[in-house]
PDB file of C-alpha atoms in Angstrom:
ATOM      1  CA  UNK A 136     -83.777 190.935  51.629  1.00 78.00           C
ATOM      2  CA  UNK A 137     -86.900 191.590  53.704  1.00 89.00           C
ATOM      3  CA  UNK A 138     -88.647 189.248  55.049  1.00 96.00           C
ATOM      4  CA  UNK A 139     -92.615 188.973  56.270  1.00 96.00           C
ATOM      5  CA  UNK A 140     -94.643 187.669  59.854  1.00 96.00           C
ATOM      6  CA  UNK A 141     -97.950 188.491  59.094  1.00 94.00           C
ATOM      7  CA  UNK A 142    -100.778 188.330  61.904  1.00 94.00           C
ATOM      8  CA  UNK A 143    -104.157 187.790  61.788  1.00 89.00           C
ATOM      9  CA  UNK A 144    -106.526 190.853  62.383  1.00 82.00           C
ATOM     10  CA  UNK A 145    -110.396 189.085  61.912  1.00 74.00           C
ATOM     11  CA  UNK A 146    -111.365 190.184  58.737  1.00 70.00           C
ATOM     12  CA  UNK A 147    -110.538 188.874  55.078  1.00 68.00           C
ATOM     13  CA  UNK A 148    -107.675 190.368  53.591  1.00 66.00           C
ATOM     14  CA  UNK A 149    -106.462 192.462  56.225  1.00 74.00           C
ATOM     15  CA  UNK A 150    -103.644 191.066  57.590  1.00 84.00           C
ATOM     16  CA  UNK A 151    -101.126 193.382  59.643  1.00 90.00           C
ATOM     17  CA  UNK A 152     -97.760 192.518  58.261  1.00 94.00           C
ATOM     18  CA  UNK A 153     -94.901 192.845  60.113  1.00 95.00           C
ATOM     19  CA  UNK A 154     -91.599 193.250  58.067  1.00 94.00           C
ATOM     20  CA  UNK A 155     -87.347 192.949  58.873  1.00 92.00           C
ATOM     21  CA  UNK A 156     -83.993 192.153  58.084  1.00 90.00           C
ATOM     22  CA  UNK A 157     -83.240 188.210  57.701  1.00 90.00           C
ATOM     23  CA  UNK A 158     -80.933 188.890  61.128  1.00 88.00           C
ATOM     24  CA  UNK A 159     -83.985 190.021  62.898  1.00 91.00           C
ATOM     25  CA  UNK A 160     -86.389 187.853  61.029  1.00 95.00           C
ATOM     26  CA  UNK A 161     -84.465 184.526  61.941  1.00 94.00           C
ATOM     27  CA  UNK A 162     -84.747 185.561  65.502  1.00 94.00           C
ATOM     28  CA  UNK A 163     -88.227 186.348  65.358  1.00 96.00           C
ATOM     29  CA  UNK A 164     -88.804 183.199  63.465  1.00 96.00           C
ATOM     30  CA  UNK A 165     -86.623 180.752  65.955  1.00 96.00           C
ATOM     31  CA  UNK A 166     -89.271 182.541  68.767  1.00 97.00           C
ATOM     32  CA  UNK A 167     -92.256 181.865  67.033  1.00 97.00           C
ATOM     33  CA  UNK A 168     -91.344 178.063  66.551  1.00 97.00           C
ATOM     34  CA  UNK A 169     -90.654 177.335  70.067  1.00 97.00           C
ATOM     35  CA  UNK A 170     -94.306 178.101  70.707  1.00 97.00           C
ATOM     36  CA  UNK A 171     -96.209 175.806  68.514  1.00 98.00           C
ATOM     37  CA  UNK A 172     -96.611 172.526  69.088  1.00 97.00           C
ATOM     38  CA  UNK A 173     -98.466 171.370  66.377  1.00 97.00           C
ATOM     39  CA  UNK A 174     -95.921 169.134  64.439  1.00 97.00           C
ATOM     40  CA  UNK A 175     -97.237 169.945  60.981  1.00 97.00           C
ATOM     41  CA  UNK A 176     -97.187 173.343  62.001  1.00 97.00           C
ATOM     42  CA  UNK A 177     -93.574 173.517  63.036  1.00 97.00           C
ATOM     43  CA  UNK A 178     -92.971 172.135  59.721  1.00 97.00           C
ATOM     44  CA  UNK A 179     -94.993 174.614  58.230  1.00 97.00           C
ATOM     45  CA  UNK A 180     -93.422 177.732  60.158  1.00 97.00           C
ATOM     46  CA  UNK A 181     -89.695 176.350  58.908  1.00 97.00           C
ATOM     47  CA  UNK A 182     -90.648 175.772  55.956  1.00 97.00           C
ATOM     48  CA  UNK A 183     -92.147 179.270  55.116  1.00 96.00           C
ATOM     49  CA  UNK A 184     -88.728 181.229  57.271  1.00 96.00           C
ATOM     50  CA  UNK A 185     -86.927 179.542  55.326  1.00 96.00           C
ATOM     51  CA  UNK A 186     -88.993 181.119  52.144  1.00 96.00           C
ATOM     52  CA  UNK A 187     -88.889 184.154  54.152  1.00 96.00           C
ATOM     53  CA  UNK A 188     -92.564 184.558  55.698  1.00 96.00           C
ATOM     54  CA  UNK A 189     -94.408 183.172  58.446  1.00 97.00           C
ATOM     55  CA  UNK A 190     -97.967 183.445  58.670  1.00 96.00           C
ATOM     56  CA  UNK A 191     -99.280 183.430  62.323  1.00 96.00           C
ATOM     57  CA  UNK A 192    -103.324 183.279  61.123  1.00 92.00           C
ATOM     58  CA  UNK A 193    -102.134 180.080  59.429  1.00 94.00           C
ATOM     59  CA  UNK A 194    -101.853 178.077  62.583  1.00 96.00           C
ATOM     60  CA  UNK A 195    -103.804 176.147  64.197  1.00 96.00           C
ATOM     61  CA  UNK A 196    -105.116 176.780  67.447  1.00 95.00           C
ATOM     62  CA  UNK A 197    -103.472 176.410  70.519  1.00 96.00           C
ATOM     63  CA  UNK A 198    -100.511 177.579  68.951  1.00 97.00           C
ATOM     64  CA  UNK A 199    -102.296 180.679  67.067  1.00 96.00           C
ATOM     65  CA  UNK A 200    -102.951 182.365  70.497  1.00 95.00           C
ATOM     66  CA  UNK A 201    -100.079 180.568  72.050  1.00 97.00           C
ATOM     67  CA  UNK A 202     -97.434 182.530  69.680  1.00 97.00           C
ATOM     68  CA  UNK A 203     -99.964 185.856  69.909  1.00 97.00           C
ATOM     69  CA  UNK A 204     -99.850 185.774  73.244  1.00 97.00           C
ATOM     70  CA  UNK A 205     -95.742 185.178  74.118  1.00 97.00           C
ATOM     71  CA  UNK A 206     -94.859 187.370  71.304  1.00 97.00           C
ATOM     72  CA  UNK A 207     -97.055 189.816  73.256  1.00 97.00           C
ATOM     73  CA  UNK A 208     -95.900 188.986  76.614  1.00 97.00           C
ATOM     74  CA  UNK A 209     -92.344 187.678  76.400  1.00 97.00           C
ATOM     75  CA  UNK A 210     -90.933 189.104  73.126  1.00 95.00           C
ATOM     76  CA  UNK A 211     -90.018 192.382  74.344  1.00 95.00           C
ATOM     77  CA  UNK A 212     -87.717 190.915  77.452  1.00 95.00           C
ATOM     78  CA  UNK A 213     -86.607 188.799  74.644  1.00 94.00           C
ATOM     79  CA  UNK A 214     -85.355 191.652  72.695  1.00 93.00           C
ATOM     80  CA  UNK A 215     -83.474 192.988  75.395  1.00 92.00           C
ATOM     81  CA  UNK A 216     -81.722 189.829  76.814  1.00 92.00           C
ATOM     82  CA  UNK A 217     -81.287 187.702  73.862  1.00 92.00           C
ATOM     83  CA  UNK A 218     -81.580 190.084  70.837  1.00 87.00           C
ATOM     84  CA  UNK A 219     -80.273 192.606  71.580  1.00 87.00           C
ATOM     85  CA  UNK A 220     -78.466 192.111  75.269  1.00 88.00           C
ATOM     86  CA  UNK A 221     -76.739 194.507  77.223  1.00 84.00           C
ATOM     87  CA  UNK A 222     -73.381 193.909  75.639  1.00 85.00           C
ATOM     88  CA  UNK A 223     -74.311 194.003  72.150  1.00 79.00           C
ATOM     89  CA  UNK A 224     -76.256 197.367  72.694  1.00 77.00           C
ATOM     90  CA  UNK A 225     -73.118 198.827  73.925  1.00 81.00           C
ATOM     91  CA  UNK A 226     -71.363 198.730  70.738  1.00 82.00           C
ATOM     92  CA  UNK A 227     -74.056 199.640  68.412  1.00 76.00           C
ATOM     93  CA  UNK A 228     -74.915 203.147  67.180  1.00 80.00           C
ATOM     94  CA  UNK A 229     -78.754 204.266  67.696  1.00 78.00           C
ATOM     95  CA  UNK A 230     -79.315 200.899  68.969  1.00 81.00           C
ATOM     96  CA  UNK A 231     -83.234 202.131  70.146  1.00 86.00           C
ATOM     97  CA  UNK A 232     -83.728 202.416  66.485  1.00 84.00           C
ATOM     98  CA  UNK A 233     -83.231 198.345  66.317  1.00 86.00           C
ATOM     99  CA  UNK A 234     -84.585 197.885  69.775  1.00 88.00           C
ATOM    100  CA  UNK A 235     -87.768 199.387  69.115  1.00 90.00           C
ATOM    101  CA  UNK A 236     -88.192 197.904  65.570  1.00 89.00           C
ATOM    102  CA  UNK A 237     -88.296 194.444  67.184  1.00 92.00           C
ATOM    103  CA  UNK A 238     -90.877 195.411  70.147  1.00 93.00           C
ATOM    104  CA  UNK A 239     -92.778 196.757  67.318  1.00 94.00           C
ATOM    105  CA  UNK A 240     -93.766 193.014  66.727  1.00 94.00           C
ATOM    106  CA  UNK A 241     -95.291 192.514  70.589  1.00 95.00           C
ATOM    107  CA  UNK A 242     -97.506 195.890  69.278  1.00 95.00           C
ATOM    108  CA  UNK A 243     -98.538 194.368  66.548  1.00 95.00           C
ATOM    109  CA  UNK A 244     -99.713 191.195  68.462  1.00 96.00           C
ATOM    110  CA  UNK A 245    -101.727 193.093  70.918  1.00 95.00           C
ATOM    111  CA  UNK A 246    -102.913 194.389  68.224  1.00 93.00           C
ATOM    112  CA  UNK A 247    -103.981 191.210  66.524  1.00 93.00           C
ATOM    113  CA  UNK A 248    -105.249 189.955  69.460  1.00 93.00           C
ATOM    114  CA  UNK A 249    -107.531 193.017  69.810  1.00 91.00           C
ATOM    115  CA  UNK A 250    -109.015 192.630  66.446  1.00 88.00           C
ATOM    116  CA  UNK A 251    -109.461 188.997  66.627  1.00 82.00           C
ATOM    117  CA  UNK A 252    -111.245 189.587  70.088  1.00 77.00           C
ATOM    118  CA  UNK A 253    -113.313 192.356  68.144  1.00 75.00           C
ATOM    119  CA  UNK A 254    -113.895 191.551  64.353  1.00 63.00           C
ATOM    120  CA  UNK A 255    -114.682 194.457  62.414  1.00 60.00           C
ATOM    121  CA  UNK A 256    -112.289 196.911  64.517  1.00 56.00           C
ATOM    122  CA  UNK A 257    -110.653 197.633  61.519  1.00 52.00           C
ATOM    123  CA  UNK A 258    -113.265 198.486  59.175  1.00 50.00           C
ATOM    124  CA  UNK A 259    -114.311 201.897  61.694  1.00 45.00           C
ATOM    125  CA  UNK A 260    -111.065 203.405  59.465  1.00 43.00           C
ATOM    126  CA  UNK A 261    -108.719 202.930  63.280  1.00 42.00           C
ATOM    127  CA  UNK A 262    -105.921 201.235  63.163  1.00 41.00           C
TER     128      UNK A 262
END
């Protein structure tokens, strides 16, 4: 089953989604909720992973820009030493395959951040 992070880009209805596996999902998910504080939003975030979607434009701020920016920052090492470490790569057929379908997710972030730092980014038909 796939599952869905969307991110917020600034404008209405255009949403950059994000999509994977429930493996990689779960991770992603577990990552995302250990940067928001917000209690009713950690409910909120478990609630929809469990449903199999998180919506990042649905939290409040701090944590909005606080997940943006460590899933910009920090997810990538993350992929490499907890999702996919060292020893697990080892074993695994066209592992940069996986490993770059995670870091796609820090793209997409800087991305986000981008647009929400310039609305109407999207509508010059870039993306």
């Amino acid at each position: 089953m796939t599952k869905l992070v969307s991110f917020p880009s600034g404008e209405e209805g255009g949403d950059l989604d994000w999509f994977a596996t429930a493996a990689l999902f779960d991770d992603v998910a577990a990552f995302i909720l250990r940067h928001v504080a917000d209690d009713q939003a950690k409910r909120d975030v478990t609630a929809g992973a469990a449903s199999g979607y998180v919506f990042i434009g649905d939290l409040p701020e701090p944590d909005q820009t606080n997940v943006l920016t460590a899933l910009r920052d920090e997810f990538p090492d993350h992929v490499d030493s907890v999702i996919y470490p060292p020893d697990v790569v080892s074993s695994m057929d066209d592992v940069e395959i996986f490993v770059a379908r995670a870091k796609s997710l820090a793209q997409l972030a800087r991305k986000s951040i981008a647009l929400r730092d310039n609305p109407g980014a999207m509508s010059d038909g870039k993306s």
